[in-house]
C-alpha cells in the first residue's frame, strides 16, 4: 500500500489531515526511513491532524478480547503486560482487509534495527551497557509459549490452527512487540471509564497520558514522557515501567495510534504535541515550523541506550562536555557493585540493610546523568544515602530507629567506596573510552549496528568517567581536610601546654 492510500484510509475513517500543511514522506535510513514534513510555514497552535478515538488500536477497540471473553482472557494472563495487545495485533493483521486497521498494518515496519534482532556478534558490541539485559527476549518467548499459544489453541474458532506457525508465529509476536515498543502511546482512562471498569474491564473510554508526547490540557507545558516504550517484548518486565497491579491496569493502557506514530523524534527538537478531546486526539504545533522542516514529536529526550533498544536509532549531537553523543545520556550503577566495594562484610547483615532499603522504596540501580558541563557533575542523593546505609553502622542503626534513610553525605569513606564501585562499573566494558574514541575516528568503516553500539557505550562511559573524576576531586579535598584536621589536633592546646611545661 502506498502512503497516499494510507492517508485516504485514514481520512475515510474520520481522520482529519491538513494536507496543505503536512505530508508523510520517505526519508533516508539515517533519518528514520519515514516521517512528516511541513509543506508551508505552520504557526504555533495549529492542528496538523486529528485522530478519532475509534481509530485507536488497543485491547479495548479490537473485537478479539470481547469475542474471547473476559474470564478466559484473564485466565490466560492476557490482561497483564503487553501480550494481550500483541495478540490483538496479530489477530487483526491476520484478518487482512476484513480488519478496520488492515491498511494501517500495511505501512507498519516489518524489519527493525533494534538489538532485539541483532546477531550474537553485534550484541557483543553492547557488552557492559544497560541495553542487553533489558531486551526481554527470554521473557517474551516464555509469554508466547505459556500464554499466547495455549490461548490460541483453546479457540480454533478464532485462530486458524494451521496459521499458528505463520501468521501467529513467535517471529510475528516479536515483530508486533517491536512495533509496540517503537510506536505505542499510553492512554490514561477518564473518570467515567475508570468507574465503568469497576464493573466491566472489557470496554471503556480513555484519555491520553504521556508516552510519545500527549497532554490533556489546551495550554501544554514542555512535553514530557514517562517512557511508555519501556519493555514491549517483555510482558512482565513491562511492568518495570507501568506497574502490574490492578489499580495501575485501570489507570492506563498501551495503544497504537495511526498517523501519530509516523512522526520521528530527536533530542529537544519537538515542535508538535498530541492533545486529547472527548472524541478525538489532535496533533498541535507547539512552536512555529518552517516550510520544509521535519515535524517532530518527542519520546521524552531518552538516552541513546533507550533510543537504540526501543527505536533502533541514536542521537549523535555536539555535547557541552566535549565530543558527540546524546545530551540525555545516562549510565546505571548497580547496588551490588557498591556492596562489592565494601570488602569483607557480613552477608546476613548486608541483606538486612538492602531489604530495608528496598522496602522503604529505594532502588537497587542508580542512574547517573550526563551533566550540562564538566563543572556541573552531581552525585545522586539516593546513591550517597544507600552507600552510607550499607557502610556506616551508626547510620544503619539510626535508619532502623527513625525509618528514614541516612543523610546523603559525601564524606571520605563514602567517596572511597563510590570511586571503587565506579571503577568496577567501567571494567564491565571490554574497551576503554579512549579505545572507543579511536574507533569513532574511523566510524564510517563500521556497520550500522557497530556504529550504534559504539555511540551507546561511549555515552555511558563519558557519564561514568565524569562522575568518577568528580568523586576523585571530592575525595582529594576530603582527604586534605581530614589531614589538616588531624595535624591541627596533633598540635592542639594540649600538646602546646606540654611544650610550655618543658
mmCIF file of N, CA and C in Angstrom, residues 6-56:
data_model
loop_
_atom_site.group_PDB
_atom_site.id
_atom_site.type_symbol
_atom_site.label_atom_id
_atom_site.label_comp_id
_atom_site.label_asym_id
_atom_site.label_seq_id
_atom_site.Cartn_x
_atom_site.Cartn_y
_atom_site.Cartn_z
ATOM 1 N N UNK A 6 -2.774 5.014 2.380
ATOM 2 C CA UNK A 6 -2.941 5.030 3.836
ATOM 3 C C UNK A 6 -3.657 6.295 4.278
ATOM 4 N N UNK A 7 -3.256 7.432 3.734
ATOM 5 C CA UNK A 7 -3.897 8.699 4.100
ATOM 6 C C UNK A 7 -5.373 8.672 3.712
ATOM 7 N N UNK A 8 -5.671 8.097 2.552
ATOM 8 C CA UNK A 8 -7.077 8.001 2.133
ATOM 9 C C UNK A 8 -7.872 7.136 3.094
ATOM 10 N N UNK A 9 -7.292 6.010 3.512
ATOM 11 C CA UNK A 9 -7.952 5.148 4.508
ATOM 12 C C UNK A 9 -8.175 5.922 5.804
ATOM 13 N N UNK A 10 -7.143 6.640 6.247
ATOM 14 C CA UNK A 10 -7.222 7.412 7.482
ATOM 15 C C UNK A 10 -8.362 8.421 7.419
ATOM 16 N N UNK A 11 -8.453 9.118 6.303
ATOM 17 C CA UNK A 11 -9.498 10.132 6.146
ATOM 18 C C UNK A 11 -10.882 9.493 6.022
ATOM 19 N N UNK A 12 -10.952 8.301 5.439
ATOM 20 C CA UNK A 12 -12.244 7.637 5.289
ATOM 21 C C UNK A 12 -12.805 7.162 6.622
ATOM 22 N N UNK A 13 -11.937 7.082 7.643
ATOM 23 C CA UNK A 13 -12.381 6.700 8.981
ATOM 24 C C UNK A 13 -12.403 7.914 9.908
ATOM 25 N N UNK A 14 -12.687 9.075 9.325
ATOM 26 C CA UNK A 14 -12.875 10.328 10.073
ATOM 27 C C UNK A 14 -11.584 10.913 10.636
ATOM 28 N N UNK A 15 -10.433 10.430 10.154
ATOM 29 C CA UNK A 15 -9.194 11.109 10.479
ATOM 30 C C UNK A 15 -9.100 12.386 9.656
ATOM 31 N N UNK A 16 -8.594 13.453 10.242
ATOM 32 C CA UNK A 16 -8.520 14.752 9.568
ATOM 33 C C UNK A 16 -7.063 15.176 9.457
ATOM 34 N N UNK A 17 -6.640 15.504 8.246
ATOM 35 C CA UNK A 17 -5.264 15.938 7.998
ATOM 36 C C UNK A 17 -5.289 17.254 7.243
ATOM 37 N N UNK A 18 -4.495 18.213 7.685
ATOM 38 C CA UNK A 18 -4.327 19.451 6.933
ATOM 39 C C UNK A 18 -3.305 19.165 5.839
ATOM 40 N N UNK A 19 -3.771 18.706 4.689
ATOM 41 C CA UNK A 19 -2.869 18.297 3.613
ATOM 42 C C UNK A 19 -2.160 19.477 2.964
ATOM 43 N N UNK A 20 -2.565 20.693 3.306
ATOM 44 C CA UNK A 20 -1.847 21.870 2.809
ATOM 45 C C UNK A 20 -0.644 22.192 3.690
ATOM 46 N N UNK A 21 -0.604 21.579 4.882
ATOM 47 C CA UNK A 21 0.444 21.929 5.845
ATOM 48 C C UNK A 21 1.418 20.788 6.120
ATOM 49 N N UNK A 22 1.003 19.532 5.900
ATOM 50 C CA UNK A 22 1.820 18.409 6.310
ATOM 51 C C UNK A 22 1.759 17.301 5.269
ATOM 52 N N UNK A 23 2.877 16.586 5.116
ATOM 53 C CA UNK A 23 2.930 15.464 4.186
ATOM 54 C C UNK A 23 3.831 14.380 4.768
ATOM 55 N N UNK A 24 3.392 13.120 4.646
ATOM 56 C CA UNK A 24 4.237 11.992 5.033
ATOM 57 C C UNK A 24 5.189 11.710 3.884
ATOM 58 N N UNK A 25 6.480 11.544 4.194
ATOM 59 C CA UNK A 25 7.481 11.312 3.148
ATOM 60 C C UNK A 25 8.418 10.193 3.558
ATOM 61 N N UNK A 26 9.020 9.558 2.569
ATOM 62 C CA UNK A 26 10.089 8.595 2.829
ATOM 63 C C UNK A 26 11.384 9.370 3.067
ATOM 64 N N UNK A 27 12.176 8.903 4.028
ATOM 65 C CA UNK A 27 13.418 9.579 4.408
ATOM 66 C C UNK A 27 14.595 8.620 4.270
ATOM 67 N N UNK A 28 15.816 9.132 4.211
ATOM 68 C CA UNK A 28 16.983 8.249 4.244
ATOM 69 C C UNK A 28 16.993 7.432 5.532
ATOM 70 N N UNK A 29 17.628 6.266 5.495
ATOM 71 C CA UNK A 29 17.657 5.383 6.661
ATOM 72 C C UNK A 29 18.222 6.089 7.882
ATOM 73 N N UNK A 30 19.208 6.960 7.667
ATOM 74 C CA UNK A 30 19.840 7.657 8.787
ATOM 75 C C UNK A 30 18.905 8.640 9.457
ATOM 76 N N UNK A 31 17.786 8.988 8.790
ATOM 77 C CA UNK A 31 16.858 9.980 9.326
ATOM 78 C C UNK A 31 15.537 9.362 9.776
ATOM 79 N N UNK A 32 15.441 8.021 9.719
ATOM 80 C CA UNK A 32 14.247 7.380 10.249
ATOM 81 C C UNK A 32 13.363 6.702 9.235
ATOM 82 N N UNK A 33 13.804 6.612 7.963
ATOM 83 C CA UNK A 33 13.066 5.927 6.895
ATOM 84 C C UNK A 33 11.795 6.666 6.456
ATOM 85 N N UNK A 34 11.010 7.161 7.390
ATOM 86 C CA UNK A 34 9.749 7.809 7.063
ATOM 87 C C UNK A 34 9.452 8.856 8.124
ATOM 88 N N UNK A 35 8.791 9.912 7.731
ATOM 89 C CA UNK A 35 8.438 10.955 8.680
ATOM 90 C C UNK A 35 7.455 11.918 8.052
ATOM 91 N N UNK A 36 7.314 13.083 8.654
ATOM 92 C CA UNK A 36 6.392 14.093 8.145
ATOM 93 C C UNK A 36 7.123 15.430 8.050
ATOM 94 N N UNK A 37 6.826 16.181 6.983
ATOM 95 C CA UNK A 37 7.456 17.486 6.791
ATOM 96 C C UNK A 37 6.369 18.545 6.595
ATOM 97 N N UNK A 38 6.737 19.769 6.892
ATOM 98 C CA UNK A 38 5.818 20.895 6.716
ATOM 99 C C UNK A 38 5.854 21.350 5.258
ATOM 100 N N UNK A 39 4.686 21.501 4.660
ATOM 101 C CA UNK A 39 4.594 21.970 3.276
ATOM 102 C C UNK A 39 4.583 23.488 3.198
ATOM 103 N N UNK A 40 4.313 24.130 4.316
ATOM 104 C CA UNK A 40 4.301 25.587 4.377
ATOM 105 C C UNK A 40 4.654 25.994 5.797
ATOM 106 N N UNK A 41 4.846 27.277 6.020
ATOM 107 C CA UNK A 41 5.093 27.761 7.376
ATOM 108 C C UNK A 41 3.854 27.480 8.227
ATOM 109 N N UNK A 42 4.078 26.818 9.360
ATOM 110 C CA UNK A 42 2.971 26.459 10.251
ATOM 111 C C UNK A 42 3.093 27.283 11.529
ATOM 112 N N UNK A 43 2.059 28.025 11.886
ATOM 113 C CA UNK A 43 2.135 28.839 13.116
ATOM 114 C C UNK A 43 1.959 27.968 14.351
ATOM 115 N N UNK A 44 2.355 28.498 15.481
ATOM 116 C CA UNK A 44 2.135 27.800 16.755
ATOM 117 C C UNK A 44 0.640 27.663 17.017
ATOM 118 N N UNK A 45 0.248 26.506 17.570
ATOM 119 C CA UNK A 45 -1.144 26.281 17.915
ATOM 120 C C UNK A 45 -1.993 25.753 16.781
ATOM 121 N N UNK A 46 -1.362 25.354 15.675
ATOM 122 C CA UNK A 46 -2.117 24.869 14.520
ATOM 123 C C UNK A 46 -2.306 23.353 14.611
ATOM 124 N N UNK A 47 -3.526 22.862 14.369
ATOM 125 C CA UNK A 47 -3.789 21.428 14.359
ATOM 126 C C UNK A 47 -3.404 20.867 13.002
ATOM 127 N N UNK A 48 -2.373 20.027 12.973
ATOM 128 C CA UNK A 48 -1.915 19.483 11.695
ATOM 129 C C UNK A 48 -2.685 18.217 11.316
ATOM 130 N N UNK A 49 -3.151 17.468 12.309
ATOM 131 C CA UNK A 49 -4.049 16.349 12.037
ATOM 132 C C UNK A 49 -4.738 15.943 13.332
ATOM 133 N N UNK A 50 -5.853 15.203 13.190
ATOM 134 C CA UNK A 50 -6.561 14.701 14.358
ATOM 135 C C UNK A 50 -7.014 13.272 14.082
ATOM 136 N N UNK A 51 -7.107 12.471 15.145
ATOM 137 C CA UNK A 51 -7.449 11.056 15.039
ATOM 138 C C UNK A 51 -8.674 10.781 15.892
ATOM 139 N N UNK A 52 -9.734 10.204 15.315
ATOM 140 C CA UNK A 52 -10.886 9.842 16.151
ATOM 141 C C UNK A 52 -10.514 8.715 17.108
ATOM 142 N N UNK A 53 -11.079 8.709 18.278
ATOM 143 C CA UNK A 53 -10.775 7.673 19.266
ATOM 144 C C UNK A 53 -11.103 6.281 18.742
ATOM 145 N N UNK A 54 -12.085 6.197 17.873
ATOM 146 C CA UNK A 54 -12.489 4.891 17.340
ATOM 147 C C UNK A 54 -11.409 4.271 16.468
ATOM 148 N N UNK A 55 -10.428 5.063 16.043
ATOM 149 C CA UNK A 55 -9.373 4.555 15.181
ATOM 150 C C UNK A 55 -8.132 4.134 15.967
ATOM 151 N N UNK A 56 -8.118 4.397 17.272
ATOM 152 C CA UNK A 56 -7.022 3.943 18.130
ATOM 153 C C UNK A 56 -7.113 2.428 18.274
#
